[in-house]
Backbone as JSON, one array per atom type, in Angstrom:
{
  "sequence": "MSAGFYVSPEQLMKDRADFARKGIARGRSVVVVQYADGVLFVAENQSNALHKISEIYDRIGFAAVGRYNEFENLRIAGVRLADLRGYSYDRSDVTGRGLANAYAQTLGTIFSSGGEKPYEVELFVAEVGVTPDLDQIYRLTYDGSVADIQGHAVMGGQAESAEGYLKDNYSPGLDLDAAIALAAKALGHDDTAPRTLTGAQLEVAVLDRTRSQPRKFKRISEAEVDAALAAG",
  "N": [[-46.96, -36.26, -7.93], [-43.96, -34.65, -7.39], [-41.79, -34.17, -4.61], [-40.09, -31.26, -3.4], [-36.55, -30.57, -3.02], [-35.1, -30.68, 0.22], [-33.64, -28.05, 2.0], [-31.64, -27.1, 4.6], [-32.18, -24.45, 6.98], [-29.77, -23.35, 7.95], [-27.91, -24.04, 5.94], [-29.02, -22.69, 3.79], [-28.77, -19.98, 4.57], [-25.99, -19.84, 4.7], [-25.31, -20.29, 2.01], [-26.44, -18.0, 0.84], [-24.94, -16.02, 2.09], [-22.35, -16.65, 1.15], [-22.72, -16.16, -1.57], [-23.22, -13.35, -1.57], [-20.79, -12.37, -0.48], [-18.89, -13.15, -2.42], [-19.67, -11.6, -4.61], [-19.18, -9.01, -3.61], [-16.42, -9.09, -3.17], [-15.39, -9.03, -5.71], [-15.23, -6.4, -6.5], [-13.49, -3.17, -6.25], [-11.62, -1.89, -3.46], [-12.69, 0.18, -0.65], [-11.57, 2.67, 1.56], [-11.8, 3.97, 4.83], [-10.74, 6.58, 6.94], [-10.04, 8.08, 10.0], [-8.99, 11.36, 10.51], [-7.18, 14.3, 11.62], [-8.95, 16.5, 11.28], [-11.41, 15.41, 10.68], [-13.23, 12.96, 8.82], [-12.02, 10.74, 6.42], [-12.66, 9.47, 3.18], [-11.59, 7.11, 0.84], [-11.62, 5.7, -2.31], [-10.9, 3.2, -4.71], [-11.45, 4.06, -7.82], [-12.07, 4.83, -11.05], [-14.02, 6.09, -12.45], [-15.72, 9.07, -13.36], [-18.34, 9.59, -13.07], [-19.86, 7.56, -11.84], [-20.21, 7.33, -8.69], [-18.68, 6.06, -5.73], [-18.59, 7.19, -3.29], [-20.43, 9.46, -1.39], [-22.46, 12.29, -0.38], [-24.79, 12.33, 2.27], [-26.2, 13.9, 4.18], [-26.0, 16.96, 6.13], [-23.73, 16.53, 7.91], [-23.05, 13.98, 7.33], [-21.69, 11.23, 5.64], [-21.37, 8.77, 2.98], [-20.28, 5.64, 1.82], [-19.63, 2.96, -0.45], [-19.32, -0.45, -1.57], [-19.53, -3.0, -4.11], [-22.39, -4.06, -5.96], [-23.36, -1.57, -8.17], [-25.97, -0.57, -8.83], [-27.48, -1.47, -6.71], [-26.35, -0.36, -4.32], [-26.67, 2.28, -4.98], [-29.43, 2.62, -4.98], [-29.83, 2.31, -2.23], [-28.42, 4.52, -1.29], [-29.95, 6.68, -2.33], [-32.36, 6.21, -1.0], [-31.49, 6.71, 1.6], [-30.87, 9.44, 1.49], [-33.41, 10.51, 1.04], [-34.74, 9.7, 3.38], [-33.24, 11.1, 5.31], [-33.71, 13.78, 4.53], [-36.48, 13.95, 4.9], [-36.74, 13.48, 7.65], [-35.23, 15.6, 8.69], [-36.7, 17.78, 7.74], [-39.21, 17.35, 8.89], [-38.74, 17.39, 11.63], [-36.04, 18.4, 13.08], [-32.9, 19.59, 11.82], [-30.78, 18.66, 13.31], [-31.71, 16.28, 14.26], [-31.18, 14.36, 12.43], [-29.09, 11.75, 12.2], [-26.0, 9.88, 11.98], [-26.09, 7.42, 13.26], [-28.84, 6.83, 13.35], [-29.37, 6.61, 10.61], [-27.69, 4.47, 9.92], [-28.94, 2.43, 11.38], [-31.38, 2.27, 10.01], [-30.51, 1.41, 7.47], [-29.43, -1.07, 8.26], [-31.71, -2.51, 9.02], [-33.04, -2.67, 6.55], [-31.17, -4.08, 4.91], [-30.9, -6.44, 6.41], [-33.52, -7.48, 6.33], [-33.81, -7.99, 3.58], [-31.76, -9.88, 3.22], [-32.64, -12.03, 4.79], [-34.97, -12.73, 3.57], [-36.63, -15.09, 1.52], [-37.51, -14.52, -0.95], [-36.05, -12.94, -2.69], [-32.76, -12.27, -4.01], [-29.85, -11.76, -1.88], [-28.53, -8.46, -1.19], [-25.58, -7.45, -2.83], [-23.6, -5.82, -1.38], [-21.59, -3.64, 0.67], [-21.43, -1.16, 3.21], [-20.25, 2.07, 4.32], [-21.19, 4.33, 6.76], [-20.8, 7.52, 7.91], [-20.52, 10.04, 10.41], [-19.44, 13.24, 11.08], [-18.15, 14.72, 14.0], [-18.21, 17.49, 16.38], [-15.86, 17.42, 17.75], [-12.99, 15.18, 17.55], [-13.5, 12.86, 19.14], [-16.19, 12.6, 18.99], [-16.81, 11.74, 16.49], [-18.48, 9.45, 14.33], [-18.45, 6.28, 12.89], [-19.78, 3.77, 10.92], [-19.89, 0.42, 9.84], [-21.62, -1.49, 7.53], [-22.77, -4.67, 6.67], [-23.73, -7.06, 4.11], [-25.72, -8.63, 5.3], [-27.01, -7.09, 7.11], [-25.62, -6.66, 9.45], [-23.99, -4.55, 11.84], [-21.13, -2.62, 12.52], [-19.21, -0.73, 14.77], [-16.83, 1.57, 13.99], [-13.47, 2.41, 14.72], [-10.95, 4.66, 14.09], [-9.89, 3.4, 11.53], [-10.85, 1.55, 8.55], [-11.5, -1.03, 6.11], [-13.25, -2.11, 3.2], [-14.5, -4.5, 0.8], [-13.03, -5.89, -2.25], [-9.55, -6.57, -1.97], [-9.58, -6.57, 0.96], [-8.44, -7.53, 3.35], [-5.64, -7.43, 3.05], [-5.21, -4.65, 2.71], [-6.26, -3.73, 5.14], [-4.49, -4.84, 6.97], [-2.18, -3.38, 6.35], [-2.96, -0.78, 7.08], [-3.38, -1.16, 9.82], [-0.78, -1.54, 10.7], [0.43, 0.9, 10.12], [-1.11, 3.15, 10.7], [-1.75, 6.07, 12.64], [-3.27, 8.02, 15.21], [-4.6, 11.37, 14.67], [-3.55, 12.23, 12.22], [-2.67, 14.53, 9.57], [-4.51, 15.82, 6.7], [-3.21, 15.36, 4.18], [-1.34, 13.36, 4.85], [-3.08, 11.34, 5.64], [-4.45, 10.78, 3.26], [-2.31, 9.83, 1.68], [-1.61, 7.56, 3.18], [-3.97, 6.01, 2.96], [-4.05, 5.56, 0.18], [-1.7, 4.08, -0.2], [-2.38, 1.83, 1.29], [-4.52, 0.8, -0.24], [-3.14, 0.06, -2.51], [-1.48, -1.87, -1.55], [0.19, -4.96, -1.58], [1.52, -8.08, -0.96], [2.9, -9.48, -2.89], [2.7, -8.17, -5.42], [2.78, -5.08, -5.25], [0.99, -2.0, -5.87], [1.23, 1.33, -7.21], [-0.85, 3.89, -6.74], [-2.51, 6.6, -8.41], [-3.86, 9.99, -8.43], [-5.76, 9.99, -10.47], [-6.84, 7.48, -10.39], [-8.27, 7.33, -8.11], [-11.06, 8.01, -5.98], [-11.83, 10.54, -3.83], [-12.95, 11.92, -0.79], [-14.01, 14.04, 1.93], [-15.33, 14.43, 5.26], [-15.29, 17.33, 6.74], [-14.73, 18.86, 9.67], [-13.92, 21.45, 10.12], [-14.95, 23.16, 8.25], [-16.81, 26.11, 7.54], [-19.47, 26.25, 6.73], [-22.71, 24.6, 7.13], [-22.82, 22.15, 5.76], [-20.6, 19.57, 5.66], [-19.35, 17.87, 3.92], [-16.98, 17.25, 1.37], [-15.52, 16.99, -1.8], [-12.33, 15.88, -2.9], [-10.06, 17.13, -5.2], [-8.47, 15.74, -8.17], [-5.94, 16.87, -8.62], [-5.29, 17.84, -6.05], [-5.18, 15.43, -4.68], [-3.03, 14.15, -5.97], [-0.99, 15.92, -5.2], [-1.0, 15.45, -2.43], [-0.2, 12.78, -2.4], [2.34, 12.98, -3.47], [3.58, 14.46, -1.48], [3.41, 12.68, 0.59]],
  "CA": [[-46.37, -34.94, -7.65], [-42.67, -34.84, -6.74], [-41.48, -33.24, -3.52], [-38.87, -30.49, -3.62], [-35.41, -30.9, -2.17], [-35.04, -29.94, 1.48], [-32.41, -27.35, 2.32], [-31.73, -26.62, 5.97], [-32.03, -22.99, 7.11], [-28.35, -23.01, 8.1], [-27.26, -24.13, 4.64], [-29.57, -21.62, 2.96], [-28.14, -18.72, 4.96], [-24.58, -19.93, 4.31], [-25.24, -20.1, 0.56], [-26.73, -16.59, 0.54], [-23.79, -15.24, 2.54], [-21.25, -16.89, 0.2], [-23.07, -15.45, -2.8], [-23.01, -11.91, -1.37], [-19.36, -12.11, -0.27], [-18.18, -13.28, -3.69], [-19.98, -10.43, -5.41], [-18.51, -7.84, -3.03], [-14.96, -9.25, -3.32], [-14.98, -8.76, -7.09], [-15.04, -4.97, -6.68], [-12.32, -2.53, -5.67], [-11.82, -1.56, -2.05], [-12.9, 1.54, -0.12], [-10.93, 2.88, 2.86], [-12.2, 5.12, 5.64], [-9.7, 6.89, 7.91], [-10.21, 9.28, 10.81], [-7.81, 12.22, 10.57], [-7.28, 15.34, 12.65], [-10.07, 17.42, 11.08], [-12.65, 14.76, 10.3], [-13.25, 11.58, 8.33], [-11.59, 10.64, 5.02], [-13.05, 8.31, 2.38], [-10.8, 6.92, -0.37], [-12.04, 4.52, -3.07], [-10.26, 2.98, -6.0], [-12.57, 4.27, -8.74], [-11.63, 5.71, -12.12], [-15.18, 6.72, -13.08], [-16.07, 10.41, -12.9], [-19.79, 9.71, -12.99], [-20.43, 6.55, -10.95], [-19.5, 7.55, -7.43], [-18.79, 5.14, -4.59], [-18.61, 8.03, -2.09], [-21.43, 10.5, -1.59], [-23.01, 13.0, 0.78], [-26.17, 12.02, 2.63], [-26.79, 15.07, 4.83], [-25.04, 18.0, 6.51], [-22.5, 16.02, 8.53], [-23.07, 12.53, 7.13], [-21.2, 10.73, 4.37], [-21.75, 7.4, 2.62], [-19.4, 4.99, 0.86], [-20.14, 1.62, -0.69], [-18.69, -1.35, -2.54], [-20.44, -4.03, -4.57], [-23.19, -3.78, -7.16], [-23.65, -0.14, -8.17], [-27.4, -0.26, -8.81], [-28.03, -1.78, -5.39], [-25.98, 0.64, -3.31], [-27.22, 3.59, -5.38], [-30.8, 2.63, -4.45], [-29.73, 2.55, -0.79], [-28.0, 5.92, -1.08], [-31.11, 7.55, -2.59], [-33.3, 6.03, 0.11], [-30.93, 7.39, 2.76], [-31.04, 10.89, 1.3], [-34.83, 10.83, 1.23], [-35.05, 9.55, 4.8], [-32.61, 12.21, 6.04], [-34.43, 15.01, 4.19], [-37.81, 13.91, 5.52], [-36.59, 13.63, 9.11], [-34.77, 16.95, 8.96], [-37.79, 18.71, 7.46], [-40.33, 17.12, 9.82], [-38.34, 17.68, 13.02], [-34.96, 19.38, 13.09], [-31.74, 19.05, 11.12], [-29.93, 17.97, 14.28], [-32.28, 14.96, 14.52], [-30.65, 13.43, 11.43], [-27.81, 11.27, 12.73], [-25.4, 8.72, 11.33], [-26.57, 6.21, 13.93], [-30.2, 6.57, 12.88], [-29.3, 6.17, 9.22], [-27.11, 3.13, 9.93], [-29.98, 1.5, 11.84], [-32.34, 2.09, 8.92], [-29.86, 0.54, 6.48], [-29.3, -2.4, 8.81], [-33.02, -3.15, 8.94], [-33.32, -2.97, 5.15], [-30.29, -5.15, 4.45], [-31.24, -7.66, 7.14], [-34.78, -8.0, 5.81], [-33.56, -8.54, 2.25], [-30.93, -11.07, 3.34], [-33.4, -13.12, 5.39], [-36.11, -13.07, 2.73], [-36.41, -16.11, 0.5], [-38.13, -14.11, -2.2], [-35.12, -12.23, -3.56], [-31.36, -12.51, -3.68], [-29.3, -10.74, -0.98], [-27.78, -7.38, -1.81], [-24.13, -7.65, -2.87], [-23.07, -4.51, -1.01], [-21.21, -3.25, 2.02], [-21.54, 0.3, 3.32], [-19.79, 2.9, 5.42], [-21.95, 5.54, 7.08], [-19.99, 8.27, 8.87], [-20.96, 11.37, 10.83], [-18.34, 13.97, 11.7], [-18.56, 15.43, 15.19], [-17.55, 18.77, 16.67], [-14.5, 17.03, 18.15], [-12.71, 13.84, 17.03], [-14.09, 11.79, 19.93], [-17.62, 12.51, 18.66], [-16.98, 11.15, 15.16], [-19.12, 8.14, 14.31], [-18.29, 5.54, 11.63], [-20.42, 2.47, 10.99], [-19.76, -0.46, 8.68], [-22.78, -2.37, 7.4], [-22.53, -5.74, 5.73], [-24.85, -7.52, 3.29], [-26.77, -9.27, 6.1], [-27.56, -6.12, 8.07], [-24.77, -6.5, 10.64], [-23.42, -3.21, 12.01], [-19.93, -2.54, 13.35], [-18.77, 0.62, 15.11], [-15.43, 1.63, 13.56], [-12.59, 3.39, 15.36], [-9.65, 4.88, 13.43], [-9.8, 3.09, 10.11], [-11.44, 0.28, 8.13], [-11.51, -1.29, 4.67], [-14.23, -3.1, 2.77], [-14.46, -4.83, -0.61], [-11.76, -6.22, -2.88], [-8.53, -7.21, -1.12], [-9.71, -5.8, 2.2], [-7.56, -8.02, 4.42], [-4.29, -6.91, 2.82], [-5.23, -3.21, 2.99], [-6.5, -3.53, 6.57], [-3.24, -5.14, 7.65], [-1.26, -2.26, 6.17], [-3.43, 0.32, 7.91], [-3.14, -1.49, 11.22], [0.64, -1.39, 11.0], [0.97, 2.23, 9.81], [-2.0, 4.24, 11.11], [-1.64, 6.69, 13.96], [-4.3, 9.05, 15.35], [-4.21, 12.76, 14.52], [-2.91, 12.52, 10.94], [-3.24, 15.6, 8.77], [-5.24, 15.29, 5.54], [-2.29, 14.83, 3.17], [-0.78, 12.1, 5.34], [-4.15, 10.35, 5.65], [-4.67, 10.39, 1.86], [-1.17, 9.01, 1.26], [-1.72, 6.28, 3.87], [-5.07, 5.25, 2.38], [-3.65, 5.14, -1.17], [-0.73, 2.99, -0.06], [-3.12, 0.66, 1.76], [-5.27, 0.26, -1.37], [-2.2, -0.55, -3.45], [-0.6, -2.81, -0.86], [0.12, -6.38, -1.92], [2.81, -8.68, -0.59], [3.6, -10.01, -4.07], [2.75, -7.2, -6.52], [2.2, -3.8, -4.82], [0.69, -1.02, -6.92], [1.28, 2.74, -6.84], [-2.04, 4.52, -7.28], [-2.45, 8.04, -8.65], [-5.12, 10.69, -8.23], [-6.72, 9.63, -11.53], [-7.41, 6.18, -10.07], [-8.9, 7.38, -6.79], [-12.14, 8.93, -5.62], [-11.5, 10.96, -2.47], [-13.82, 12.93, -0.2], [-13.88, 14.17, 3.38], [-16.23, 15.17, 6.14], [-14.33, 18.24, 7.36], [-15.4, 19.59, 10.75], [-13.47, 22.84, 10.16], [-15.67, 23.97, 7.27], [-17.7, 27.05, 8.22], [-20.86, 25.99, 6.36], [-23.29, 23.41, 7.78], [-22.5, 20.93, 5.02], [-19.19, 19.28, 5.91], [-18.83, 16.96, 2.89], [-16.22, 17.92, 0.31], [-14.72, 16.12, -2.66], [-10.94, 16.31, -3.08], [-9.77, 17.06, -6.63], [-7.36, 14.88, -8.58], [-4.68, 17.6, -8.41], [-5.03, 17.85, -4.61], [-4.8, 14.07, -4.3], [-1.66, 13.93, -6.46], [-0.09, 16.69, -4.34], [-0.89, 14.76, -1.16], [0.59, 11.56, -2.62], [3.75, 13.39, -3.64], [4.1, 14.9, -0.17], [3.48, 11.53, 1.48]],
  "C": [[-45.07, -35.13, -6.86], [-42.44, -33.77, -5.67], [-40.17, -32.51, -3.82], [-37.76, -30.93, -2.67], [-35.45, -30.06, -0.9], [-33.66, -29.32, 1.65], [-32.55, -26.77, 3.72], [-31.57, -25.1, 6.01], [-30.57, -22.56, 7.23], [-27.63, -23.02, 6.77], [-27.74, -23.02, 3.72], [-28.91, -20.29, 3.28], [-26.66, -18.7, 4.58], [-24.43, -19.68, 2.81], [-25.48, -18.64, 0.18], [-25.56, -15.7, 0.95], [-22.61, -15.41, 1.59], [-21.49, -16.15, -1.1], [-22.79, -13.96, -2.68], [-21.53, -11.58, -1.25], [-18.58, -12.17, -1.58], [-18.44, -12.07, -4.59], [-19.26, -9.18, -4.92], [-17.0, -7.9, -3.27], [-14.48, -8.95, -4.73], [-14.7, -7.28, -7.33], [-13.74, -4.47, -6.07], [-12.64, -2.01, -4.27], [-12.12, -0.08, -1.81], [-12.29, 1.59, 1.28], [-11.57, 4.08, 3.54], [-11.16, 5.31, 6.73], [-10.12, 8.14, 8.69], [-8.9, 10.06, 10.8], [-8.11, 13.39, 11.49], [-8.55, 16.18, 12.53], [-11.36, 16.74, 10.66], [-12.48, 13.32, 9.86], [-12.95, 11.59, 6.83], [-12.11, 9.35, 4.4], [-12.15, 8.26, 1.14], [-11.23, 5.61, -1.04], [-11.23, 4.42, -4.35], [-11.38, 2.98, -7.05], [-12.16, 5.28, -9.8], [-12.79, 6.41, -12.82], [-15.44, 8.1, -12.49], [-17.56, 10.58, -12.67], [-20.42, 8.77, -11.98], [-19.68, 6.57, -9.63], [-19.74, 6.41, -6.44], [-18.95, 5.91, -3.28], [-19.55, 9.2, -2.34], [-21.81, 11.16, -0.26], [-24.44, 12.54, 1.02], [-26.86, 13.23, 3.23], [-25.67, 15.96, 5.32], [-23.7, 17.45, 6.97], [-22.3, 14.53, 8.28], [-22.62, 12.17, 5.72], [-21.49, 9.24, 4.22], [-20.72, 6.87, 1.63], [-19.84, 3.55, 0.73], [-19.25, 0.86, -1.66], [-19.73, -2.39, -2.94], [-21.16, -3.61, -5.83], [-23.68, -2.34, -7.12], [-25.14, 0.14, -8.05], [-28.01, -0.5, -7.44], [-27.62, -0.73, -4.36], [-26.44, 2.04, -3.69], [-28.67, 3.7, -4.9], [-30.79, 2.91, -2.94], [-29.33, 3.99, -0.49], [-29.18, 6.87, -1.25], [-32.13, 7.44, -1.46], [-32.81, 6.73, 1.36], [-31.08, 8.89, 2.68], [-32.48, 11.29, 1.56], [-35.23, 10.73, 2.7], [-34.49, 10.72, 5.6], [-33.35, 13.52, 5.78], [-35.78, 15.07, 4.88], [-37.71, 14.14, 7.02], [-36.15, 15.05, 9.47], [-35.86, 17.99, 8.75], [-38.9, 18.59, 8.49], [-40.0, 17.54, 11.24], [-37.3, 18.79, 13.04], [-33.75, 18.75, 12.42], [-30.82, 18.27, 12.06], [-30.45, 16.57, 14.61], [-31.83, 13.93, 13.5], [-29.25, 13.02, 11.87], [-27.3, 10.07, 11.93], [-25.9, 7.43, 11.94], [-27.97, 5.85, 13.46], [-30.22, 6.05, 11.45], [-28.73, 4.75, 9.13], [-28.14, 2.09, 10.39], [-31.01, 1.22, 10.76], [-31.77, 1.18, 7.83], [-29.76, -0.89, 6.97], [-30.62, -3.17, 8.73], [-33.34, -3.55, 7.5], [-32.48, -4.14, 4.65], [-30.62, -6.48, 5.13], [-32.52, -8.3, 6.62], [-34.58, -8.65, 4.44], [-32.77, -9.84, 2.33], [-31.73, -12.27, 3.85], [-34.56, -13.57, 4.53], [-35.73, -14.15, 1.73], [-36.9, -15.69, -0.87], [-37.21, -13.4, -3.16], [-33.7, -12.5, -3.1], [-30.87, -11.46, -2.69], [-28.58, -9.66, -1.76], [-26.28, -7.69, -1.73], [-23.45, -6.31, -2.59], [-22.54, -4.52, 0.41], [-21.13, -1.74, 2.05], [-20.73, 0.83, 4.48], [-20.76, 4.07, 5.56], [-21.17, 6.27, 8.17], [-20.63, 9.62, 9.16], [-19.8, 12.05, 11.53], [-18.88, 14.78, 12.88], [-17.84, 16.76, 15.35], [-16.11, 18.55, 17.09], [-14.26, 15.6, 17.68], [-13.36, 12.71, 17.83], [-15.58, 11.63, 19.68], [-17.86, 12.02, 17.25], [-17.61, 9.77, 15.29], [-18.93, 7.51, 12.93], [-18.89, 4.15, 11.83], [-20.18, 1.71, 9.69], [-20.94, -1.42, 8.67], [-22.5, -3.42, 6.34], [-23.85, -6.18, 5.08], [-25.99, -8.11, 4.1], [-27.38, -8.36, 7.16], [-26.76, -5.97, 9.34], [-24.14, -5.11, 10.65], [-22.21, -3.29, 12.92], [-19.56, -1.08, 13.56], [-17.26, 0.68, 14.88], [-14.69, 2.72, 14.32], [-11.27, 3.47, 14.57], [-9.65, 4.64, 11.95], [-10.49, 1.77, 9.82], [-11.39, 0.2, 6.62], [-12.61, -2.27, 4.36], [-14.1, -3.31, 1.27], [-13.08, -5.2, -1.1], [-10.83, -6.98, -1.96], [-8.48, -6.5, 0.23], [-8.72, -6.24, 3.27], [-6.15, -7.47, 4.28], [-4.21, -5.43, 3.18], [-5.41, -2.94, 4.48], [-5.25, -3.82, 7.37], [-2.24, -4.01, 7.54], [-1.67, -1.07, 7.04], [-3.15, 0.06, 9.39], [-1.7, -1.26, 11.63], [1.13, 0.06, 10.89], [0.1, 3.41, 10.25], [-1.63, 4.76, 12.49], [-2.67, 7.81, 14.05], [-3.72, 10.45, 15.11], [-3.48, 13.09, 13.24], [-3.5, 13.77, 10.3], [-3.81, 15.0, 7.5], [-4.3, 14.68, 4.51], [-1.72, 13.47, 3.59], [-1.83, 10.99, 5.33], [-4.45, 9.86, 4.23], [-3.56, 9.46, 1.38], [-1.24, 7.62, 1.9], [-2.81, 5.42, 3.24], [-4.71, 4.73, 0.98], [-2.65, 3.99, -1.12], [-1.4, 1.7, 0.41], [-3.88, 0.0, 0.61], [-4.35, -0.45, -2.37], [-1.33, -1.63, -2.85], [-0.87, -4.25, -1.3], [1.49, -6.97, -1.65], [3.6, -9.15, -1.81], [3.74, -8.97, -5.18], [2.1, -5.89, -6.1], [2.02, -2.83, -5.98], [0.82, 0.39, -6.36], [0.12, 3.44, -7.52], [-1.85, 6.02, -7.41], [-3.82, 8.67, -8.41], [-6.18, 10.33, -9.25], [-7.42, 8.31, -11.23], [-8.23, 6.18, -8.79], [-10.06, 8.37, -6.75], [-11.96, 9.25, -4.14], [-12.47, 12.04, -2.01], [-13.62, 12.94, 1.31], [-15.15, 14.73, 3.99], [-15.33, 16.02, 7.01], [-15.04, 19.1, 8.4], [-15.02, 21.07, 10.79], [-14.16, 23.73, 9.13], [-16.69, 24.86, 7.98], [-19.18, 26.8, 7.9], [-21.39, 24.72, 7.01], [-22.93, 22.11, 7.07], [-20.99, 20.69, 5.07], [-18.55, 18.39, 4.84], [-18.13, 17.76, 1.79], [-15.44, 16.88, -0.48], [-13.34, 16.74, -2.84], [-10.57, 16.09, -4.55], [-8.58, 16.16, -6.92], [-6.02, 15.57, -8.33], [-4.31, 17.63, -6.93], [-4.59, 16.47, -4.12], [-3.36, 13.78, -4.73], [-0.65, 14.69, -5.6], [0.1, 16.01, -2.98], [-0.04, 13.49, -1.29], [2.06, 11.88, -2.79], [4.37, 13.79, -2.32], [4.27, 13.72, 0.77], [4.52, 10.53, 1.08]]
}
């Protein structure tokens, strides 16, 4: 009976991390930007049916990059968890922080397990507050790590190039049109071959604290995006 090859735990985790990162990098990027009235999500996505950006609950939004079937399963699980918690207790008990913690536990367990491959996904979970200082944005990576985001962030695709552009050009208190134009330019930014993106190539949504109804999530139409890009 032959013995199997030994692989150190460090090498195993490195291989799983490299596998997940490569899968995520193959997709198109998603940008999140805090603006004056809430939180903006912009994804490079030409599909009208397969959304990267979605609503989870009243004040909570979700964006993802990577394998669609994997992040869609996570989105559905998040909606069910939020609905159950809101129904069992109170709607105010459903928070972005609580949802981010649940996702972190799930992703971390899957990444550490030897029985299945790691998820090739990264997530943004955002909750819009009554005032800008109460906004919460969390970035979750394939291994369950959580980062608290302030101002702006990018994940997936050519994230480093887009993040560099945002860092150089972002300023707090942007209006919605300016934030959309900034995010689109960041997604198209490239030192060698920059691209100009149009509304047809982008999926855009906001968590707008000024909306009168409890549900703050709103999708921005292609025409509204094109108008914002023209103004910017």
